[in-house]
Amino acid sequence: MGHIKIAKANGQFDVVSADDVLHVKETATGDDIEIAYSGGTKATIAGAGAYDQTDVFAVVKAVDDMDGSAGPAPLVKLSSFVTGVTGASL
């Protein structure tokens, strides 16, 4: 099971799945990043500042680098530190 690490402050990180990803996009407000999964769930990455398409692409690239495999997870550093990752149903 592949996953990626999302950088937080002070060297900490959150972990999100890189498996069965349908899409990665900015949320409707443009402040957060949403990762939707084929199982009908999503992870929302919230940050200290608003994210943009450069941040979305960084997450997409990390998911692509994992390519459904296990192993050392890439650490994704976004334009502002992550304040939290939440999961929910779509």
CSV table of C-alpha atoms in Angstrom, one decimal:
chain,number,residue,atom,x,y,z
A,1,MET,CA,0.0,0.0,0.0
A,2,GLY,CA,1.6,3.2,-1.2
A,3,HIS,CA,1.4,6.5,0.7
A,4,ILE,CA,2.9,10.0,0.6
A,5,LYS,CA,4.0,12.2,3.4
A,6,ILE,CA,2.8,15.8,3.5
A,7,ALA,CA,5.2,18.2,5.3
A,8,LYS,CA,4.0,20.1,8.4
A,9,ALA,CA,5.9,22.5,10.6
A,10,ASN,CA,8.9,21.4,12.8
A,11,GLY,CA,9.8,18.4,10.7
A,12,GLN,CA,6.5,16.7,11.3
A,13,PHE,CA,4.3,15.2,8.5
A,14,ASP,CA,0.9,13.7,7.8
A,15,VAL,CA,0.4,10.6,5.7
A,16,VAL,CA,-2.2,10.1,2.9
A,17,SER,CA,-2.8,7.1,0.7
A,18,ALA,CA,-1.4,7.1,-2.8
A,19,ASP,CA,-3.6,4.2,-3.9
A,20,ASP,CA,-6.8,4.3,-6.0
A,21,VAL,CA,-6.6,8.1,-6.5
A,22,LEU,CA,-9.3,9.4,-8.8
A,23,HIS,CA,-8.3,13.1,-8.8
A,24,VAL,CA,-6.3,15.7,-6.9
A,25,LYS,CA,-7.7,19.3,-7.1
A,26,GLU,CA,-8.1,22.5,-5.2
A,27,THR,CA,-11.2,22.7,-3.1
A,28,ALA,CA,-14.1,25.0,-4.2
A,29,THR,CA,-12.7,27.7,-1.8
A,30,GLY,CA,-9.2,27.3,-3.3
A,31,ASP,CA,-7.6,27.2,0.1
A,32,ASP,CA,-7.2,23.4,0.5
A,33,ILE,CA,-6.3,20.4,-1.6
A,34,GLU,CA,-8.7,17.4,-2.1
A,35,ILE,CA,-7.6,13.9,-3.0
A,36,ALA,CA,-10.6,11.7,-4.0
A,37,TYR,CA,-10.3,7.9,-3.9
A,38,SER,CA,-12.2,5.3,-5.9
A,39,GLY,CA,-13.7,3.9,-2.7
A,40,GLY,CA,-15.9,7.0,-2.3
A,41,THR,CA,-13.7,8.7,0.2
A,42,LYS,CA,-11.5,11.8,0.2
A,43,ALA,CA,-8.6,13.4,2.1
A,44,THR,CA,-8.5,17.2,2.5
A,45,ILE,CA,-5.2,18.8,3.0
A,46,ALA,CA,-5.5,22.1,4.9
A,47,GLY,CA,-2.7,24.6,5.2
A,48,ALA,CA,-1.6,27.8,6.9
A,49,GLY,CA,-2.2,29.6,3.6
A,50,ALA,CA,-4.1,29.1,0.3
A,51,TYR,CA,-2.8,26.5,-2.1
A,52,ASP,CA,-2.6,26.8,-5.9
A,53,GLN,CA,-2.1,24.5,-8.9
A,54,THR,CA,1.6,24.3,-8.2
A,55,ASP,CA,0.8,22.6,-4.9
A,56,VAL,CA,-1.8,20.4,-6.5
A,57,PHE,CA,0.8,19.2,-9.1
A,58,ALA,CA,3.3,18.5,-6.3
A,59,VAL,CA,0.8,16.1,-4.8
A,60,VAL,CA,0.0,14.5,-8.2
A,61,LYS,CA,3.7,14.0,-8.9
A,62,ALA,CA,4.2,12.3,-5.5
A,63,VAL,CA,1.3,10.0,-6.1
A,64,ASP,CA,2.6,9.2,-9.6
A,65,ASP,CA,6.1,8.6,-8.2
A,66,MET,CA,4.6,5.9,-5.8
A,67,ASP,CA,2.9,4.3,-8.8
A,68,GLY,CA,0.9,2.0,-6.6
A,69,SER,CA,4.0,0.5,-4.9
A,70,ALA,CA,5.2,0.3,-1.4
A,71,GLY,CA,8.5,1.7,-0.2
A,72,PRO,CA,9.9,4.9,1.2
A,73,ALA,CA,7.2,7.6,0.8
A,74,PRO,CA,8.1,10.9,-0.9
A,75,LEU,CA,7.9,14.0,1.3
A,76,VAL,CA,5.7,16.7,-0.3
A,77,LYS,CA,6.5,20.2,0.7
A,78,LEU,CA,3.8,22.6,-0.3
A,79,SER,CA,3.9,26.4,-0.4
A,80,SER,CA,2.6,26.6,3.1
A,81,PHE,CA,2.9,24.1,5.9
A,82,VAL,CA,0.0,21.7,6.4
A,83,THR,CA,-2.1,22.3,9.5
A,84,GLY,CA,-4.1,19.1,9.1
A,85,VAL,CA,-5.4,16.3,6.9
A,86,THR,CA,-9.0,15.1,7.3
A,87,GLY,CA,-10.8,12.2,5.8
A,88,ALA,CA,-14.5,12.0,4.8
A,89,SER,CA,-17.0,10.3,2.4
A,90,LEU,CA,-17.5,11.9,-1.0
